[in-house]
mmCIF file of N, CA and C in Angstrom:
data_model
loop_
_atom_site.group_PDB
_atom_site.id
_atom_site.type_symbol
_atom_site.label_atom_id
_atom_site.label_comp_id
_atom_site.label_asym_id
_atom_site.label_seq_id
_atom_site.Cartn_x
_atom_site.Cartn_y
_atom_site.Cartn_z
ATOM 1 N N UNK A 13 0.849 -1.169 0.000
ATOM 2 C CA UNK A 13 0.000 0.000 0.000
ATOM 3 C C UNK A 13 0.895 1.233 0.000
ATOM 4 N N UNK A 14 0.689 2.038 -0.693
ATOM 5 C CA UNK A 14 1.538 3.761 -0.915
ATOM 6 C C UNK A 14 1.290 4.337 0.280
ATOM 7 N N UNK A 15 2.363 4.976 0.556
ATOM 8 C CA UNK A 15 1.852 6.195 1.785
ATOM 9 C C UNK A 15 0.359 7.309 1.495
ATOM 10 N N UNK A 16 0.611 7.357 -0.090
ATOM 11 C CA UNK A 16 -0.825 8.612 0.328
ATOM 12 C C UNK A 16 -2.100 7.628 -0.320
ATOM 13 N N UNK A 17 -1.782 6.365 -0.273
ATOM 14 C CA UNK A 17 -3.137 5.465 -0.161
ATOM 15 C C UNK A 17 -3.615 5.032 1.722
ATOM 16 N N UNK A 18 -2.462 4.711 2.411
ATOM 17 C CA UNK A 18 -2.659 5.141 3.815
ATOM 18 C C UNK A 18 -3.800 6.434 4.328
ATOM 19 N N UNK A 19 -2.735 7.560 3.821
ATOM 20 C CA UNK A 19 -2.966 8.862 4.133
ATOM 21 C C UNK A 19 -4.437 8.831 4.054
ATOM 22 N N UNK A 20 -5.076 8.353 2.680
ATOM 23 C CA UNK A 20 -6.514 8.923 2.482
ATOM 24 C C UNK A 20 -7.050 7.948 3.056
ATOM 25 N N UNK A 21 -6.831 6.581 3.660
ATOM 26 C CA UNK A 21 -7.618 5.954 4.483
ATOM 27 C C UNK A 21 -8.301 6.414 5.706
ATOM 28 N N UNK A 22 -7.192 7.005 6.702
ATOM 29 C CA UNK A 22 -6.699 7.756 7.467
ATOM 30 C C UNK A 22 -7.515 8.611 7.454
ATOM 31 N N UNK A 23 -7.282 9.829 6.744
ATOM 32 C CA UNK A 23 -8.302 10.782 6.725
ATOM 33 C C UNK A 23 -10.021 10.154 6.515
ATOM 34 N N UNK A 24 -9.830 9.139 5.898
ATOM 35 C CA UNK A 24 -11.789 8.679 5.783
ATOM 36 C C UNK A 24 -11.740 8.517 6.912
ATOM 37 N N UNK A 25 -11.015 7.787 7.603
ATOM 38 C CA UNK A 25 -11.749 7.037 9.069
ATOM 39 C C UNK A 25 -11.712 8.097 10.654
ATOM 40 N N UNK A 26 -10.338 9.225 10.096
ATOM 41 C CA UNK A 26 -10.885 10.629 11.091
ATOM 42 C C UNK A 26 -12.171 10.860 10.900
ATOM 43 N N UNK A 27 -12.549 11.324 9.591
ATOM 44 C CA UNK A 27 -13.608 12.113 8.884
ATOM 45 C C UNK A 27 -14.857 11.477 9.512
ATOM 46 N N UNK A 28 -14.794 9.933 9.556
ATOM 47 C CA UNK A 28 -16.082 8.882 9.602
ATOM 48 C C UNK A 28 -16.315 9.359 11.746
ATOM 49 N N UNK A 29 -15.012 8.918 11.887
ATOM 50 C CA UNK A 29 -15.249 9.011 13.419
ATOM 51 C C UNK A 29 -15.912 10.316 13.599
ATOM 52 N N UNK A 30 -15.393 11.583 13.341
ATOM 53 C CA UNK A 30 -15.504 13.083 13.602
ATOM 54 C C UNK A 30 -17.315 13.576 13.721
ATOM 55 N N UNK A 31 -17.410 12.422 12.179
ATOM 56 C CA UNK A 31 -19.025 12.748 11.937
ATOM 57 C C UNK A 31 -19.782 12.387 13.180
ATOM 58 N N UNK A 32 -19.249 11.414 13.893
ATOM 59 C CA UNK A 32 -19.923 10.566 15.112
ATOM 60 C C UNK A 32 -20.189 11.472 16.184
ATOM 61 N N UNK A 33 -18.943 12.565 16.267
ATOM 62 C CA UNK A 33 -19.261 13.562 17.355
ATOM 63 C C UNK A 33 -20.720 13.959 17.318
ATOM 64 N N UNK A 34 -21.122 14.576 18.910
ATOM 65 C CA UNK A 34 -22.306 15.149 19.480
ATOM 66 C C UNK A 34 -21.569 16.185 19.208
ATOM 67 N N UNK A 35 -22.998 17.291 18.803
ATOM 68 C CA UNK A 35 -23.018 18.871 18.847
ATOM 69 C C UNK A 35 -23.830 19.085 19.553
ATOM 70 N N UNK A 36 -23.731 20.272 20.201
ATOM 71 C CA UNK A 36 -24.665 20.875 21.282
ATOM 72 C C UNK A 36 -25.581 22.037 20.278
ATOM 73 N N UNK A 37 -26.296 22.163 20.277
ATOM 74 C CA UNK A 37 -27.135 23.293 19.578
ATOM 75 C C UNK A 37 -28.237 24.166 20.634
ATOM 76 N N UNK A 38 -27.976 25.309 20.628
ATOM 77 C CA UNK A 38 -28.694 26.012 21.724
ATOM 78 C C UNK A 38 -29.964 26.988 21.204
ATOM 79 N N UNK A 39 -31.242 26.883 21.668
ATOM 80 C CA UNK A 39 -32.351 27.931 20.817
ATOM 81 C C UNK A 39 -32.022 28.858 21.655
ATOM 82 N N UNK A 40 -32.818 30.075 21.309
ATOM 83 C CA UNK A 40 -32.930 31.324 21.904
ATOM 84 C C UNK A 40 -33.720 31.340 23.132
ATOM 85 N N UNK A 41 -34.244 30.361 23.139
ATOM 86 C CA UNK A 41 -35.632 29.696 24.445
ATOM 87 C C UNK A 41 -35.098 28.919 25.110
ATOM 88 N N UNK A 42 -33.221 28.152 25.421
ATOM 89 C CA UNK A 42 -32.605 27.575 26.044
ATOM 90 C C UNK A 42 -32.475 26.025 25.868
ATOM 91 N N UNK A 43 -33.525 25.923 25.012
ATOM 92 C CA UNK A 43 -33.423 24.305 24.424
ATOM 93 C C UNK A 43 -32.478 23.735 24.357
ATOM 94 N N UNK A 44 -32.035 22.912 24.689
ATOM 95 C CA UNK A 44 -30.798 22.069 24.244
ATOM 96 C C UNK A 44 -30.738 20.985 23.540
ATOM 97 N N UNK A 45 -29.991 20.632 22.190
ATOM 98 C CA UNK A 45 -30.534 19.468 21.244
ATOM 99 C C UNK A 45 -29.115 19.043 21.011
ATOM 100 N N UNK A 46 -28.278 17.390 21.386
ATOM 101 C CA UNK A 46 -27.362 17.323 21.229
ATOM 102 C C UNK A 46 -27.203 16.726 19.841
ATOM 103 N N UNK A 47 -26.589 16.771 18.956
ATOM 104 C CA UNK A 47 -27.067 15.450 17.426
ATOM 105 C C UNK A 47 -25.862 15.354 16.931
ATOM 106 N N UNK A 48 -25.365 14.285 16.513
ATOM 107 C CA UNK A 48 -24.259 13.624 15.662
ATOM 108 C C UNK A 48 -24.126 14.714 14.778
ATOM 109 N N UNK A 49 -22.794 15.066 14.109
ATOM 110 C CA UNK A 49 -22.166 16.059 13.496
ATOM 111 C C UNK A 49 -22.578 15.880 12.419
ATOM 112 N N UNK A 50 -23.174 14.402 11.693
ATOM 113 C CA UNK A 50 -23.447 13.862 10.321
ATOM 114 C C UNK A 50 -24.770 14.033 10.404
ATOM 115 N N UNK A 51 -25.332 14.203 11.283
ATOM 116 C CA UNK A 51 -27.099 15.042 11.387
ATOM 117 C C UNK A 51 -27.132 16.564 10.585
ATOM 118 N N UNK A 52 -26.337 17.059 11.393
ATOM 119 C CA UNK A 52 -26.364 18.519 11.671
ATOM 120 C C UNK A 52 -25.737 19.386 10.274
ATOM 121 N N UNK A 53 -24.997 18.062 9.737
ATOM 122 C CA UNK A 53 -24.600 18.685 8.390
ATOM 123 C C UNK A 53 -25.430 18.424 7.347
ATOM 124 N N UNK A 54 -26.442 18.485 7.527
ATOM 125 C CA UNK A 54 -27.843 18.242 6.472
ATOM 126 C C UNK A 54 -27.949 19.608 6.949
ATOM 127 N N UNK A 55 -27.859 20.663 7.306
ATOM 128 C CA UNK A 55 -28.448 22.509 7.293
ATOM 129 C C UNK A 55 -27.118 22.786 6.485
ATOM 130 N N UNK A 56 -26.690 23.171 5.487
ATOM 131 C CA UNK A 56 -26.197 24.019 4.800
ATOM 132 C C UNK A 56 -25.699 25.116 6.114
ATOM 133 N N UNK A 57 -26.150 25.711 6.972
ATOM 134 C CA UNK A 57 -25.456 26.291 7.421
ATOM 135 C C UNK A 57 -24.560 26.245 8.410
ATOM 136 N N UNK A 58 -25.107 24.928 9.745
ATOM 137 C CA UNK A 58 -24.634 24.169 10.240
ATOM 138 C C UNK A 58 -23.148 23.788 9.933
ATOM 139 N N UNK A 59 -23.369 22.926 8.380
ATOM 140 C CA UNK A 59 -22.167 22.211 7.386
ATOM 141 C C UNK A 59 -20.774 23.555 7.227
ATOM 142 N N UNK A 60 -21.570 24.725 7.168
ATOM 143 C CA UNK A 60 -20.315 25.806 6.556
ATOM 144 C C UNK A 60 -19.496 26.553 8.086
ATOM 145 N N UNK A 61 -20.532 26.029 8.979
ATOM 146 C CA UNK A 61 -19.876 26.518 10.277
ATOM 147 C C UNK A 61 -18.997 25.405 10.907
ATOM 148 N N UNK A 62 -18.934 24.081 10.107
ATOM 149 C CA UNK A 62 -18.312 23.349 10.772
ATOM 150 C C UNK A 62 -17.093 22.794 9.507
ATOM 151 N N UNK A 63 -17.252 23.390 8.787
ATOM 152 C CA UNK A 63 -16.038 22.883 7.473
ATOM 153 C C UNK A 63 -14.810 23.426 8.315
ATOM 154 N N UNK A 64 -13.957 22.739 7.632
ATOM 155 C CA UNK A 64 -12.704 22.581 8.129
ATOM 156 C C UNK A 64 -11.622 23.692 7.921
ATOM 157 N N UNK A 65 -11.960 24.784 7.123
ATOM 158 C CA UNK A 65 -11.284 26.336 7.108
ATOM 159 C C UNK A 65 -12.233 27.206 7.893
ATOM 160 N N UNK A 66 -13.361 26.755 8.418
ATOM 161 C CA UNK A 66 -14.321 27.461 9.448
ATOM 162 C C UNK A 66 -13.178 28.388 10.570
ATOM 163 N N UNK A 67 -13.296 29.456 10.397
ATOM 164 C CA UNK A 67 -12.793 30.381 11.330
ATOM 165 C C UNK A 67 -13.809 30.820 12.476
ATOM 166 N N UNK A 68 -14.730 29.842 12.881
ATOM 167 C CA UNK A 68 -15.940 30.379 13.775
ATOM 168 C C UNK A 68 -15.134 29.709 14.682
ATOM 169 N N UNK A 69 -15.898 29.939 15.898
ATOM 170 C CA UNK A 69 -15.472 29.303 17.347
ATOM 171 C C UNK A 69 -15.976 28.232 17.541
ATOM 172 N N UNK A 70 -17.399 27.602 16.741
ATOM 173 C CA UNK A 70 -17.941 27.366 16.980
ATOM 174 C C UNK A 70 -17.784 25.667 16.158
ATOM 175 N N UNK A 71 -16.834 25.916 15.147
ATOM 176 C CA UNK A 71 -16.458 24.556 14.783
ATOM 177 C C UNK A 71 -15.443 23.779 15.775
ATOM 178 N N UNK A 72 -14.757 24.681 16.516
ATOM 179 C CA UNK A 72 -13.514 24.080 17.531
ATOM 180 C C UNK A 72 -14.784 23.167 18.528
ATOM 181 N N UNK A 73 -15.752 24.528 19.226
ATOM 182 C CA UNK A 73 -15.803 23.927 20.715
ATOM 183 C C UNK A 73 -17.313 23.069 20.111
ATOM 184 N N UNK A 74 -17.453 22.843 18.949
ATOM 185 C CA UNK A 74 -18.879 21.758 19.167
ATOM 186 C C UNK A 74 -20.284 22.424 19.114
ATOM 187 N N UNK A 75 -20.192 23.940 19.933
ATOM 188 C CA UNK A 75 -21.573 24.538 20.423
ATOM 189 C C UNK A 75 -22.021 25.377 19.931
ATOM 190 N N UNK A 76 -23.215 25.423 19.313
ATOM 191 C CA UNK A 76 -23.716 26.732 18.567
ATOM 192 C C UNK A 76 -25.314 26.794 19.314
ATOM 193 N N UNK A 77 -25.147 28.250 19.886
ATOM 194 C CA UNK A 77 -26.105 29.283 19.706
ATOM 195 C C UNK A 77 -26.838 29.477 18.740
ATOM 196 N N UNK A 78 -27.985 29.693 18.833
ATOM 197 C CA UNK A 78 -29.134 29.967 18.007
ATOM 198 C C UNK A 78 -29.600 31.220 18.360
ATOM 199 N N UNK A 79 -29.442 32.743 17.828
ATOM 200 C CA UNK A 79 -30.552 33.700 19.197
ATOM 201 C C UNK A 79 -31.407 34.097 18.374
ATOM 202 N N UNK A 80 -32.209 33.501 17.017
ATOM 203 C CA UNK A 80 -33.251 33.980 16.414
ATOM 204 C C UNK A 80 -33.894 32.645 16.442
ATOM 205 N N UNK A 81 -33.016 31.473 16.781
ATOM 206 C CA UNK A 81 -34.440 30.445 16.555
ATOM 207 C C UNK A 81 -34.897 29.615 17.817
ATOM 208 N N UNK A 82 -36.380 29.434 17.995
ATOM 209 C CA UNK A 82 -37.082 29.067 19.561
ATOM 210 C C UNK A 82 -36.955 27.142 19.301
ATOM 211 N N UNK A 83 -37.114 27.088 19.939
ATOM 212 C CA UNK A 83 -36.552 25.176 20.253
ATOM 213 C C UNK A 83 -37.569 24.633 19.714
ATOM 214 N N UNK A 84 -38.683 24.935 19.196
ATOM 215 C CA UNK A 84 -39.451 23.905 18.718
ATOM 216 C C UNK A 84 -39.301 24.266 17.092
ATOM 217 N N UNK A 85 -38.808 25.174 16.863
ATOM 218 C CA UNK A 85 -38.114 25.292 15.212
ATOM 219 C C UNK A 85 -36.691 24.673 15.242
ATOM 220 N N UNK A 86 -36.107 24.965 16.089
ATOM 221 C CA UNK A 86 -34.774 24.129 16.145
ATOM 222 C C UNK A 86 -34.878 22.526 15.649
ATOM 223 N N UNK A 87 -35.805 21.938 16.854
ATOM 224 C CA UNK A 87 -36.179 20.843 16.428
ATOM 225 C C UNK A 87 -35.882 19.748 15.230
ATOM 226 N N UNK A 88 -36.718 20.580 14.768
ATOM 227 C CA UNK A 88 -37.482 19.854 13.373
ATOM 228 C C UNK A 88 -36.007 20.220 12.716
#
């Protein structure tokens, strides 16, 4: 096997684990909704806050704030 056939294994099976992570998601109403990272990247916006040149804070620590949306829109 080549080193950068390794390499990209490697990176799938970070990538696969990573998706596994819990995110915390917070409504404006205090809700708390924890969901697998491979959930959460079905919102387009979610996905761009957590890509991997993401300069938010919010891809490091896991947790995103919501302060326009109430927990039963979060939800769904």
């Amino acid at each position: 096997m080549s080193s950068a056939s390794a390499n990209n294994q490697a990176d799938a099976a970070n990538d696969a684990a990573d998706d596994l992570t819990y995110i915390k998601l917070i409504s404006n109403d205090d809700y708390v909704f924890y969901v697998h990272k491979y959930v959460a990247k079905g919102s387009g916006a979610i996905r761009n806050l957590l890509g991997s040149s993401s300069q938010f804070v919010e891809s490091k620590t896991n947790e995103f704030t919501f302060r326009d949306i109430r927990g039963p829109i979060l939800e769904k």
